[in-house]
Short mmCIF file of C-alpha atoms in Angstrom, two decimals:
data_model
loop_
_atom_site.label_atom_id
_atom_site.label_comp_id
_atom_site.label_asym_id
_atom_site.label_seq_id
_atom_site.Cartn_x
_atom_site.Cartn_y
_atom_site.Cartn_z
CA MET A 1 120.47 47.41 113.26
CA THR A 2 117.81 48.02 115.89
CA LEU A 3 118.24 51.06 118.12
CA THR A 4 116.28 51.30 121.37
CA VAL A 5 115.97 54.83 122.73
CA ALA A 6 114.46 56.30 125.88
CA ALA A 7 113.54 59.63 127.43
CA THR A 8 113.29 60.31 131.15
CA GLN A 9 111.33 63.04 132.87
CA MET A 10 111.44 64.07 136.52
CA ARG A 11 111.19 66.86 139.06
CA CYS A 12 114.33 68.69 140.17
CA SER A 13 115.16 70.56 143.36
CA TRP A 14 118.13 72.54 144.65
CA ASP A 15 119.62 69.26 145.95
CA MET A 16 121.99 68.13 143.17
CA GLU A 17 122.80 64.79 144.77
CA ASP A 18 119.13 63.94 145.11
CA ASN A 19 118.51 64.97 141.48
CA LEU A 20 121.33 62.77 140.21
CA ASN A 21 120.20 59.79 142.28
CA LYS A 22 116.67 60.17 140.93
CA ALA A 23 117.98 60.48 137.37
CA GLU A 24 120.09 57.35 137.90
CA ARG A 25 117.05 55.39 139.05
CA LEU A 26 115.13 56.35 135.90
CA ILE A 27 118.10 55.67 133.62
CA ARG A 28 118.53 52.24 135.18
CA GLU A 29 114.82 51.60 134.64
CA ALA A 30 115.17 52.55 130.97
CA ALA A 31 118.23 50.33 130.56
CA ALA A 32 116.34 47.43 132.13
CA GLN A 33 113.77 47.87 129.36
CA GLY A 34 116.51 47.53 126.77
CA ALA A 35 117.27 51.19 126.03
CA GLN A 36 120.69 51.80 124.48
CA VAL A 37 120.54 55.61 124.16
CA ILE A 38 118.90 57.30 127.14
CA LEU A 39 118.10 61.02 127.15
CA PRO A 40 117.64 62.90 130.44
CA GLN A 41 116.01 66.33 130.46
CA GLU A 42 117.76 69.68 130.25
CA SER A 43 119.79 70.62 133.36
CA VAL A 44 119.05 67.25 134.94
CA GLY A 45 121.23 67.90 138.00
CA LEU A 46 119.98 71.37 138.91
CA HIS A 47 116.99 73.56 139.68
CA PHE A 48 116.27 75.48 136.47
CA PHE A 49 117.09 78.92 137.87
CA GLY A 50 117.48 80.48 134.40
CA PHE A 51 113.72 81.03 134.21
CA MET A 52 113.29 82.51 137.67
CA ASP A 53 116.35 84.32 139.01
CA TRP A 54 119.07 86.83 138.21
CA LYS A 55 121.70 86.18 140.87
CA PRO A 56 125.48 86.24 140.50
CA GLU A 57 125.83 83.41 143.03
CA HIS A 58 124.21 80.97 140.58
CA PHE A 59 127.39 81.04 138.49
CA ARG A 60 128.92 78.91 141.26
CA LEU A 61 126.68 76.06 140.11
CA ALA A 62 128.55 75.78 136.80
CA GLN A 63 130.87 72.80 136.37
CA GLY A 64 133.55 71.57 134.05
CA LEU A 65 133.59 68.26 132.21
CA ASP A 66 135.30 66.85 135.28
CA GLY A 67 132.45 68.00 137.54
CA PRO A 68 130.09 65.76 139.53
CA ILE A 69 127.24 65.70 136.99
CA VAL A 70 129.30 64.42 134.07
CA ARG A 71 131.35 62.09 136.29
CA HIS A 72 128.19 60.55 137.74
CA MET A 73 126.76 59.90 134.29
CA GLN A 74 130.06 58.51 133.01
CA THR A 75 130.07 55.90 135.75
CA LEU A 76 126.44 55.05 135.06
CA ALA A 77 126.91 54.78 131.28
CA ARG A 78 129.92 52.48 131.75
CA ASP A 79 128.07 50.34 134.28
CA LEU A 80 125.00 49.90 132.05
CA GLY A 81 126.67 49.97 128.62
CA VAL A 82 124.41 52.78 127.42
CA VAL A 83 124.86 56.17 125.74
CA ILE A 84 123.84 59.15 127.89
CA PRO A 85 123.80 62.67 126.42
CA VAL A 86 123.80 64.68 129.66
CA ASN A 87 123.02 68.37 129.78
CA PHE A 88 124.77 70.61 132.33
CA PHE A 89 125.68 74.23 133.12
CA GLU A 90 129.30 74.40 131.92
CA LYS A 91 132.15 76.61 133.09
CA ALA A 92 135.05 76.76 130.65
CA ASN A 93 137.67 79.22 131.92
CA ASN A 94 135.75 82.52 132.01
CA ALA A 95 132.96 81.37 129.70
CA TYR A 96 129.66 79.71 130.63
CA PHE A 97 127.54 77.53 128.36
CA ASN A 98 124.44 75.36 128.30
CA THR A 99 126.13 72.12 127.23
CA ASN A 100 125.52 68.49 126.31
CA ALA A 101 128.31 66.02 127.04
CA MET A 102 127.94 62.95 124.82
CA ILE A 103 128.89 59.99 127.01
CA ASP A 104 129.47 56.73 125.17
CA ALA A 105 128.63 53.24 126.40
CA ASP A 106 132.14 52.80 127.84
CA GLY A 107 131.85 56.00 129.89
CA ALA A 108 134.08 58.08 127.61
CA VAL A 109 133.06 61.65 126.75
CA LEU A 110 133.05 61.78 122.95
CA GLY A 111 132.72 65.56 122.89
CA VAL A 112 130.37 68.41 123.73
CA TYR A 113 127.66 70.44 122.07
CA ARG A 114 127.06 73.95 123.38
CA LYS A 115 123.57 75.39 122.88
CA THR A 116 123.46 77.52 119.74
CA HIS A 117 120.23 79.46 120.27
CA ILE A 118 119.81 81.17 123.67
CA PRO A 119 116.23 82.30 124.36
CA GLY A 120 114.60 85.35 125.81
CA GLY A 121 115.82 87.89 128.26
CA PRO A 122 114.25 89.72 131.21
CA PRO A 123 111.45 89.49 132.08
CA GLY A 124 110.52 85.82 132.09
CA CYS A 125 113.71 84.09 131.00
CA PHE A 126 117.21 84.89 132.17
CA GLU A 127 119.23 82.30 130.28
CA LYS A 128 121.14 84.96 128.35
CA ILE A 129 122.36 86.31 131.69
CA TYR A 130 124.07 83.04 132.52
CA THR A 131 125.26 81.55 129.23
CA SER A 132 126.96 82.61 126.02
CA TYR A 133 125.96 81.46 122.55
CA GLY A 134 127.46 78.05 121.81
CA ASP A 135 130.64 77.87 119.74
CA THR A 136 130.73 74.19 118.75
CA GLY A 137 128.31 74.13 115.85
CA PHE A 138 125.78 71.31 115.66
CA GLN A 139 127.37 67.98 116.49
CA VAL A 140 126.73 64.36 115.58
CA PHE A 141 128.68 61.68 117.45
CA GLN A 142 129.44 58.12 116.42
CA THR A 143 128.55 56.15 119.53
CA ALA A 144 128.54 52.45 120.30
CA HIS A 145 124.83 52.48 119.49
CA GLY A 146 124.64 54.59 116.34
CA LYS A 147 125.20 58.16 115.19
CA VAL A 148 123.57 60.53 117.65
CA GLY A 149 122.78 64.23 117.27
CA ALA A 150 121.65 66.17 120.33
CA ALA A 151 120.66 69.84 120.39
CA ILE A 152 119.11 71.67 123.39
CA CYS A 153 115.62 73.06 124.10
CA TRP A 154 115.31 76.40 122.22
CA ASP A 155 117.28 74.84 119.35
CA GLN A 156 114.20 72.68 118.77
CA TRP A 157 112.27 75.61 117.27
CA PHE A 158 114.81 76.03 114.45
CA PRO A 159 114.52 73.63 111.48
CA GLU A 160 118.13 74.38 110.56
CA SER A 161 119.28 72.62 113.75
CA ALA A 162 117.60 69.34 112.88
CA ARG A 163 118.52 69.53 109.19
CA ILE A 164 122.22 70.05 109.91
CA MET A 165 122.33 67.10 112.29
CA ALA A 166 120.51 64.98 109.70
CA LEU A 167 122.95 66.10 106.98
CA LYS A 168 125.79 65.00 109.25
CA GLY A 169 124.30 61.52 109.34
CA ALA A 170 122.38 61.40 112.63
CA ASP A 171 120.40 58.20 113.14
CA ILE A 172 118.40 59.89 115.89
CA LEU A 173 117.71 63.53 116.89
CA LEU A 174 117.68 64.29 120.62
CA TYR A 175 116.42 67.39 122.44
CA PRO A 176 116.81 67.68 126.23
CA THR A 177 114.26 70.30 127.22
CA ALA A 178 112.95 72.45 130.07
CA ILE A 179 109.69 74.04 129.01
CA GLY A 180 106.42 74.94 130.63
CA SER A 181 103.94 77.35 129.09
CA ASP A 182 100.76 77.31 127.01
CA CYS A 183 102.53 76.23 123.82
CA HIS A 184 102.63 72.46 124.24
CA ASP A 185 100.79 71.58 121.01
CA HIS A 186 102.97 73.96 119.00
CA TRP A 187 106.12 72.57 120.65
CA GLU A 188 105.25 68.99 119.80
CA THR A 189 104.07 69.79 116.26
CA VAL A 190 107.29 71.64 115.38
CA MET A 191 109.50 68.79 116.52
CA ARG A 192 107.37 66.16 114.85
CA GLY A 193 107.91 68.23 111.70
CA HIS A 194 111.68 67.96 112.16
CA ALA A 195 111.39 64.17 112.35
CA GLY A 196 109.13 63.99 109.30
CA ALA A 197 111.08 66.47 107.17
CA ASN A 198 114.33 64.61 107.81
CA LEU A 199 112.82 61.10 108.00
CA THR A 200 114.75 60.69 111.24
CA PRO A 201 113.38 59.60 114.64
CA LEU A 202 113.37 62.23 117.39
CA VAL A 203 113.35 62.14 121.19
CA ALA A 204 112.33 65.08 123.42
CA ALA A 205 112.84 64.83 127.20
CA ASN A 206 111.16 67.50 129.35
CA ARG A 207 110.93 68.25 133.07
CA VAL A 208 107.86 68.03 135.30
CA GLY A 209 106.88 69.91 138.43
CA ARG A 210 106.86 73.48 139.69
CA GLU A 211 110.12 75.37 140.20
CA ALA A 212 110.25 78.90 141.61
CA GLY A 213 112.70 81.72 142.21
CA ASP A 214 112.60 85.34 143.31
CA LEU A 215 111.55 86.63 139.89
CA GLY A 216 109.10 84.00 138.72
CA GLU A 217 108.02 80.40 138.62
CA THR A 218 107.39 77.73 136.01
CA GLU A 219 105.21 74.64 135.94
CA PHE A 220 107.02 72.22 133.66
CA TRP A 221 104.46 70.13 131.84
CA GLY A 222 106.44 67.04 130.88
CA ARG A 223 104.85 65.20 127.92
CA SER A 224 108.21 63.94 126.77
CA PHE A 225 107.76 62.02 123.54
CA ILE A 226 109.44 59.87 120.91
CA ALA A 227 108.54 60.50 117.27
CA GLY A 228 109.08 58.15 114.35
CA PRO A 229 110.67 59.05 110.99
CA LYS A 230 107.36 60.23 109.52
CA GLY A 231 106.67 62.49 112.49
CA GLU A 232 104.26 60.09 114.16
CA VAL A 233 104.23 59.97 117.97
CA ARG A 234 105.39 56.50 119.03
CA LYS A 235 105.51 57.03 122.80
CA LYS A 236 104.46 59.91 125.04
CA ALA A 237 104.70 60.61 128.77
CA ASP A 238 102.03 62.36 130.80
CA ASP A 239 102.22 65.89 132.19
CA ARG A 240 103.15 65.15 135.79
CA SER A 241 104.71 61.72 136.37
CA GLU A 242 108.38 60.91 136.87
CA MET A 243 108.80 58.19 134.29
CA VAL A 244 110.59 56.75 131.29
CA ILE A 245 109.38 56.06 127.76
CA VAL A 246 111.13 53.58 125.46
CA GLU A 247 110.87 52.82 121.72
CA ASN A 248 112.67 50.67 119.12
CA PHE A 249 113.73 51.70 115.62
CA ASP A 250 115.10 49.65 112.72
CA LEU A 251 117.84 51.97 111.47
CA GLU A 252 118.48 50.07 108.24
CA GLU A 253 114.81 50.18 107.31
CA ILE A 254 114.65 53.91 108.07
CA ALA A 255 117.82 54.59 106.05
CA GLN A 256 116.32 52.80 103.06
CA MET A 257 113.07 54.75 103.39
CA ARG A 258 115.00 58.03 103.70
CA ALA A 259 116.97 57.31 100.53
CA GLY A 260 113.82 56.32 98.68
CA TRP A 261 112.02 59.56 99.51
CA GLY A 262 114.82 61.58 97.92
CA VAL A 263 114.52 64.61 100.20
CA PHE A 264 118.29 64.76 100.57
CA ARG A 265 118.98 63.87 96.94
CA ASP A 266 116.78 66.73 95.73
CA ARG A 267 118.15 69.42 97.99
CA ARG A 268 119.35 72.64 96.30
CA PRO A 269 122.00 74.24 98.54
CA ASP A 270 122.74 76.74 95.74
CA ALA A 271 119.24 78.19 96.25
CA TYR A 272 119.44 78.56 100.02
CA GLY A 273 121.63 81.67 100.22
CA PRO A 274 119.00 83.74 102.10
CA LEU A 275 119.30 81.34 105.02
CA LEU A 276 122.75 82.80 105.63
CA THR A 277 121.30 86.27 106.22
CA MET A 278 119.13 87.76 108.98
CA ASP A 279 116.67 89.54 106.66
CA GLY A 280 116.37 87.04 103.81
CA ALA A 281 118.36 89.10 101.32
CA ARG A 282 120.55 86.91 99.15
CA PRO A 283 124.25 87.48 99.87
CA ALA A 284 126.22 89.24 97.17
CA LEU A 285 128.06 86.85 94.84
#
């Protein structure tokens, strides 16, 4: 089975309708190139206020699964026959989350993943002000185009995130992202390591452009990329263009290679107890 994946990257403004129309144009472009799973960036419908503002009125931007961002992407996925993991600011009763909705090729929402690791805190990043820690655990979804695992941005720095999705059978690891700082090489290297360690292709979709608020500003540096199962960069975007990147993978060939390497066969879960602690002390038996 051949899987064709894509990442999009674009600028966002405070105009949600304009953002969604731009995202649709890029997704349609990716689909025209044969992409079956298409990953937009983190918070594709909104200005990324979590880096720049601390304002109660921003909670009004949160939406449910029946909100305009997910509905727009459902219609698009159904029209194109593609899988779209869309990231949005979710309101669920009195809780708020940074969430991926996994939209299948028929437009159905297969389920959600809520971001497990929430970064920072004032100054510089205000995401903890707006969202709670995710409560879904890491998710892998059986889609029309393979088994897809999608975490979110800060999750990408944690090898446990990628390993759990790989253990659950993910054919591809996806990370919608919003990042702009001086750590690009580190960012890419860490995620390429996830792909190589799990012998599983990986897609990272980042934003481009400058976004500002009352308390700061960020220049998102793009460079979205697609890595192969040995961690090699297959495709990479530049640092400023609104664009798509597309790559093909032979899933059967990769599965055979993964089995042959034996990295999952030789795992020793009985020796990994310290991972379940904060300080590395083995839990009492």
